[in-house]
mmCIF file of C-alpha atoms in Angstrom:
data_model
loop_
_atom_site.group_PDB
_atom_site.id
_atom_site.type_symbol
_atom_site.label_atom_id
_atom_site.label_comp_id
_atom_site.label_asym_id
_atom_site.label_seq_id
_atom_site.Cartn_x
_atom_site.Cartn_y
_atom_site.Cartn_z
ATOM 1 C CA MET A 1 -41.084 65.921 -70.893
ATOM 2 C CA LYS A 2 -37.407 65.609 -72.203
ATOM 3 C CA LEU A 3 -35.492 62.751 -70.627
ATOM 4 C CA LEU A 4 -31.456 62.420 -72.158
ATOM 5 C CA ALA A 5 -30.089 59.317 -70.402
ATOM 6 C CA ILE A 6 -26.544 59.135 -71.165
ATOM 7 C CA GLN A 7 -25.418 55.935 -71.142
ATOM 8 C CA GLY A 8 -21.922 54.894 -70.463
ATOM 9 C CA SER A 9 -21.111 51.484 -70.880
ATOM 10 C CA PRO A 10 -18.512 50.184 -73.642
ATOM 11 C CA ARG A 11 -20.189 47.512 -74.411
ATOM 12 C CA ALA A 12 -23.155 46.961 -77.050
ATOM 13 C CA ASN A 13 -25.348 44.345 -75.415
ATOM 14 C CA SER A 14 -24.800 45.382 -71.697
ATOM 15 C CA ASN A 15 -26.184 44.820 -68.591
ATOM 16 C CA THR A 16 -26.599 48.828 -67.678
ATOM 17 C CA ARG A 17 -27.790 49.459 -71.524
ATOM 18 C CA THR A 18 -30.488 46.283 -71.015
ATOM 19 C CA VAL A 19 -31.793 48.032 -67.446
ATOM 20 C CA LEU A 20 -31.954 51.339 -68.794
ATOM 21 C CA ASP A 21 -34.207 50.552 -71.487
ATOM 22 C CA PHE A 22 -36.609 49.091 -68.864
ATOM 23 C CA VAL A 23 -36.263 52.085 -67.436
ATOM 24 C CA LEU A 24 -36.927 54.604 -70.109
ATOM 25 C CA GLU A 25 -39.876 52.010 -71.676
ATOM 26 C CA ALA A 26 -42.017 53.225 -68.103
ATOM 27 C CA ALA A 27 -41.314 56.285 -68.833
ATOM 28 C CA ARG A 28 -42.263 57.266 -71.773
ATOM 29 C CA GLN A 29 -45.552 55.136 -71.722
ATOM 30 C CA SER A 30 -45.039 57.842 -68.313
ATOM 31 C CA GLY A 31 -45.375 60.551 -71.293
ATOM 32 C CA ALA A 32 -41.741 61.361 -71.614
ATOM 33 C CA GLN A 33 -40.051 62.080 -75.314
ATOM 34 C CA THR A 34 -37.039 59.683 -74.549
ATOM 35 C CA GLU A 35 -33.564 60.253 -75.920
ATOM 36 C CA VAL A 36 -30.231 57.802 -75.342
ATOM 37 C CA VAL A 37 -26.841 59.274 -75.881
ATOM 38 C CA HIS A 38 -24.924 56.083 -76.141
ATOM 39 C CA LEU A 39 -21.101 56.858 -75.189
ATOM 40 C CA SER A 40 -19.354 53.870 -76.991
ATOM 41 C CA GLU A 41 -21.188 55.425 -80.387
ATOM 42 C CA LEU A 42 -19.476 58.591 -80.019
ATOM 43 C CA LYS A 43 -16.526 58.857 -82.885
ATOM 44 C CA ASN A 44 -14.656 61.799 -82.053
ATOM 45 C CA LEU A 45 -15.293 61.648 -78.109
ATOM 46 C CA SER A 46 -12.189 64.264 -75.881
ATOM 47 C CA GLY A 47 -11.615 64.257 -71.918
ATOM 48 C CA CYS A 48 -11.696 68.256 -70.763
ATOM 49 C CA LEU A 49 -8.775 69.672 -71.170
ATOM 50 C CA GLU A 50 -9.487 72.302 -67.755
ATOM 51 C CA CYS A 51 -8.367 75.000 -70.464
ATOM 52 C CA HIS A 52 -10.925 77.795 -69.014
ATOM 53 C CA GLY A 53 -12.025 78.657 -72.395
ATOM 54 C CA CYS A 54 -15.386 77.722 -71.661
ATOM 55 C CA GLN A 55 -15.647 80.622 -68.584
ATOM 56 C CA SER A 56 -15.195 83.324 -71.250
ATOM 57 C CA SER A 57 -18.592 82.245 -72.053
ATOM 58 C CA THR A 58 -21.549 83.001 -69.131
ATOM 59 C CA ASP A 59 -24.543 81.637 -71.137
ATOM 60 C CA GLU A 60 -24.087 78.689 -73.115
ATOM 61 C CA PRO A 61 -21.329 75.774 -72.775
ATOM 62 C CA GLY A 62 -18.369 77.386 -74.781
ATOM 63 C CA CYS A 63 -16.666 74.357 -74.259
ATOM 64 C CA VAL A 64 -13.791 74.867 -76.687
ATOM 65 C CA ILE A 65 -13.246 71.487 -77.306
ATOM 66 C CA ASP A 66 -15.088 70.397 -80.946
ATOM 67 C CA ASP A 67 -15.513 67.033 -80.629
ATOM 68 C CA ASP A 68 -18.953 65.119 -80.140
ATOM 69 C CA MET A 69 -19.563 66.229 -76.968
ATOM 70 C CA ARG A 70 -20.916 69.598 -77.438
ATOM 71 C CA PRO A 71 -24.697 68.190 -79.000
ATOM 72 C CA VAL A 72 -24.254 66.141 -75.974
ATOM 73 C CA LEU A 73 -24.420 69.487 -73.516
ATOM 74 C CA GLN A 74 -26.613 71.613 -75.364
ATOM 75 C CA LYS A 75 -28.973 68.331 -75.586
ATOM 76 C CA ALA A 76 -28.315 68.624 -71.349
ATOM 77 C CA LEU A 77 -29.878 71.595 -71.357
ATOM 78 C CA ASP A 78 -32.729 71.101 -73.410
ATOM 79 C CA ALA A 79 -33.739 68.187 -71.483
ATOM 80 C CA ASP A 80 -35.936 68.388 -68.120
ATOM 81 C CA VAL A 81 -34.335 65.250 -67.178
ATOM 82 C CA ILE A 82 -31.377 63.623 -67.032
ATOM 83 C CA VAL A 83 -30.288 59.929 -66.184
ATOM 84 C CA LEU A 84 -26.723 58.757 -66.235
ATOM 85 C CA ALA A 85 -26.385 55.051 -66.510
ATOM 86 C CA THR A 86 -23.226 53.423 -65.685
ATOM 87 C CA PRO A 87 -21.623 50.015 -65.169
ATOM 88 C CA VAL A 88 -19.759 49.602 -61.979
ATOM 89 C CA PHE A 89 -15.895 50.113 -63.363
ATOM 90 C CA CYS A 90 -13.068 49.457 -60.387
ATOM 91 C CA TRP A 91 -16.273 51.124 -57.719
ATOM 92 C CA SER A 92 -16.277 54.535 -60.251
ATOM 93 C CA PRO A 93 -18.552 55.149 -63.203
ATOM 94 C CA SER A 94 -17.486 53.626 -65.921
ATOM 95 C CA TRP A 95 -14.298 55.788 -68.543
ATOM 96 C CA LEU A 96 -17.128 56.689 -70.314
ATOM 97 C CA LEU A 97 -19.496 58.482 -68.218
ATOM 98 C CA LYS A 98 -16.433 59.735 -66.598
ATOM 99 C CA ILE A 99 -15.501 61.789 -69.503
ATOM 100 C CA ALA A 100 -19.258 62.536 -69.742
ATOM 101 C CA MET A 101 -18.902 64.448 -66.149
ATOM 102 C CA ASP A 102 -15.951 66.423 -66.693
ATOM 103 C CA ARG A 103 -16.917 67.249 -69.934
ATOM 104 C CA PHE A 104 -19.472 68.535 -67.813
ATOM 105 C CA TYR A 105 -17.776 71.223 -66.433
ATOM 106 C CA CYS A 106 -18.491 74.053 -68.833
ATOM 107 C CA LEU A 107 -22.100 73.806 -67.675
ATOM 108 C CA PHE A 108 -20.852 75.539 -64.357
ATOM 109 C CA LYS A 109 -19.888 79.083 -64.362
ATOM 110 C CA PHE A 110 -17.079 80.239 -61.421
ATOM 111 C CA SER A 111 -16.941 83.767 -60.182
ATOM 112 C CA ASP A 112 -15.534 85.687 -57.335
ATOM 113 C CA GLN A 113 -18.621 84.202 -54.643
ATOM 114 C CA SER A 114 -21.038 81.652 -56.835
ATOM 115 C CA VAL A 115 -21.152 79.297 -58.998
ATOM 116 C CA HIS A 116 -23.804 79.534 -61.403
ATOM 117 C CA ALA A 117 -25.120 76.086 -62.118
ATOM 118 C CA LEU A 118 -26.281 76.542 -66.412
ATOM 119 C CA LEU A 119 -29.115 72.705 -65.315
ATOM 120 C CA GLU A 120 -30.673 74.349 -62.473
ATOM 121 C CA GLY A 121 -34.078 73.582 -62.262
ATOM 122 C CA ARG A 122 -33.303 70.024 -64.006
ATOM 123 C CA ARG A 123 -33.413 66.742 -62.850
ATOM 124 C CA MET A 124 -31.354 64.529 -62.625
ATOM 125 C CA ALA A 125 -31.199 60.177 -61.425
ATOM 126 C CA ALA A 126 -29.052 57.442 -62.369
ATOM 127 C CA VAL A 127 -28.705 54.121 -63.367
ATOM 128 C CA VAL A 128 -26.118 52.357 -61.678
ATOM 129 C CA THR A 129 -26.081 47.795 -62.630
ATOM 130 C CA ALA A 130 -22.805 45.976 -61.464
ATOM 131 C CA GLY A 131 -21.458 42.834 -60.867
ATOM 132 C CA GLY A 132 -20.869 42.275 -57.518
ATOM 133 C CA GLY A 133 -23.360 43.683 -54.201
ATOM 134 C CA GLU A 134 -24.152 47.537 -53.347
ATOM 135 C CA HIS A 135 -21.098 47.540 -51.326
ATOM 136 C CA ASP A 136 -18.822 46.712 -54.179
ATOM 137 C CA GLY A 137 -18.747 50.230 -55.726
ATOM 138 C CA ALA A 138 -22.896 50.637 -56.557
ATOM 139 C CA ASP A 139 -23.283 52.394 -53.513
ATOM 140 C CA LEU A 140 -20.251 54.609 -54.384
ATOM 141 C CA VAL A 141 -21.033 55.276 -57.563
ATOM 142 C CA GLY A 142 -24.829 56.574 -57.145
ATOM 143 C CA GLU A 143 -23.348 58.485 -54.558
ATOM 144 C CA VAL A 144 -20.719 60.169 -57.139
ATOM 145 C CA CYS A 145 -23.938 61.140 -59.201
ATOM 146 C CA ARG A 146 -26.270 62.293 -56.450
ATOM 147 C CA ARG A 147 -23.381 64.989 -56.103
ATOM 148 C CA MET A 148 -22.978 66.039 -59.407
ATOM 149 C CA ALA A 149 -26.786 66.621 -59.419
ATOM 150 C CA GLU A 150 -26.335 68.554 -56.236
ATOM 151 C CA PHE A 151 -23.197 70.531 -57.208
ATOM 152 C CA SER A 152 -25.240 70.617 -60.589
ATOM 153 C CA LYS A 153 -28.592 72.499 -58.625
ATOM 154 C CA THR A 154 -30.796 70.229 -59.459
ATOM 155 C CA THR A 155 -33.514 67.991 -57.977
ATOM 156 C CA TRP A 156 -32.157 64.219 -57.488
ATOM 157 C CA LEU A 157 -34.294 61.781 -58.034
ATOM 158 C CA GLY A 158 -32.486 58.584 -56.959
ATOM 159 C CA CYS A 159 -30.291 56.643 -58.339
ATOM 160 C CA PHE A 160 -31.457 52.896 -59.144
ATOM 161 C CA LEU A 161 -28.926 50.135 -58.335
ATOM 162 C CA ALA A 162 -29.139 46.934 -60.221
ATOM 163 C CA THR A 163 -26.861 44.661 -58.464
ATOM 164 C CA ASN A 164 -25.386 41.031 -58.987
ATOM 165 C CA VAL A 165 -26.311 40.714 -62.475
ATOM 166 C CA VAL A 166 -24.738 38.507 -65.201
ATOM 167 C CA ASP A 167 -25.782 38.943 -68.030
ATOM 168 C CA PRO A 168 -28.731 40.652 -70.616
ATOM 169 C CA GLU A 169 -31.111 38.045 -70.611
ATOM 170 C CA SER A 170 -30.784 37.008 -67.337
ATOM 171 C CA ILE A 171 -31.234 40.169 -66.400
ATOM 172 C CA ARG A 172 -34.537 40.187 -69.031
ATOM 173 C CA SER A 173 -36.348 36.826 -66.867
ATOM 174 C CA ASP A 174 -35.828 38.823 -63.386
ATOM 175 C CA GLU A 175 -40.001 39.553 -63.174
ATOM 176 C CA SER A 176 -38.718 41.743 -59.995
ATOM 177 C CA LEU A 177 -36.219 43.365 -61.347
ATOM 178 C CA VAL A 178 -38.198 44.474 -64.568
ATOM 179 C CA LYS A 179 -41.236 45.408 -62.254
ATOM 180 C CA GLN A 180 -38.656 48.033 -60.130
ATOM 181 C CA ALA A 181 -36.701 49.565 -62.924
ATOM 182 C CA HIS A 182 -40.277 50.182 -64.559
ATOM 183 C CA ALA A 183 -41.699 51.569 -61.492
ATOM 184 C CA PHE A 184 -38.138 53.746 -60.859
ATOM 185 C CA GLY A 185 -39.092 55.211 -64.618
ATOM 186 C CA ARG A 186 -42.552 55.361 -63.324
ATOM 187 C CA GLN A 187 -40.524 58.195 -60.741
ATOM 188 C CA LEU A 188 -38.848 59.923 -63.190
ATOM 189 C CA VAL A 189 -41.897 61.373 -65.338
ATOM 190 C CA SER A 190 -44.153 62.074 -61.750
#
């Protein structure tokens, strides 16, 4: 099983990256082959132009933007499970993850009566971190990811919310949080 995590925190040593590492550690121990794309490390990343150039292709992304997102789109198509990971930014996913999610537009092929989703049949989940509580925006971000999964015609595996997190060190020392992150990672593989 191939699991692709698309990690949207702009910070290298972030809460999101720390929690995601625990989730993926358990997924690997459960037999998954994991890969992480840290969007902040992509040198050339552009937003969707909504030019509809991608709609001329029915069975591949067909995005006309030649940037570092192209390989990420292909990795998503090759994955069995896609995990969207992000901190909460003003009640929304981070700007980096939002760019990636917008670029997923090319994975939807629109006709007069229907939408063909190139990710159909895969599974999707989310890992969301927040300095505040669940209802300070983390729940909204989880819902955005769930709706992306639904529109993508993927099976939603759930959202792991790590709320009231302070810094990576406090996450590592929170045995309960680490245990829950490991359980979520195993759930992604089962």
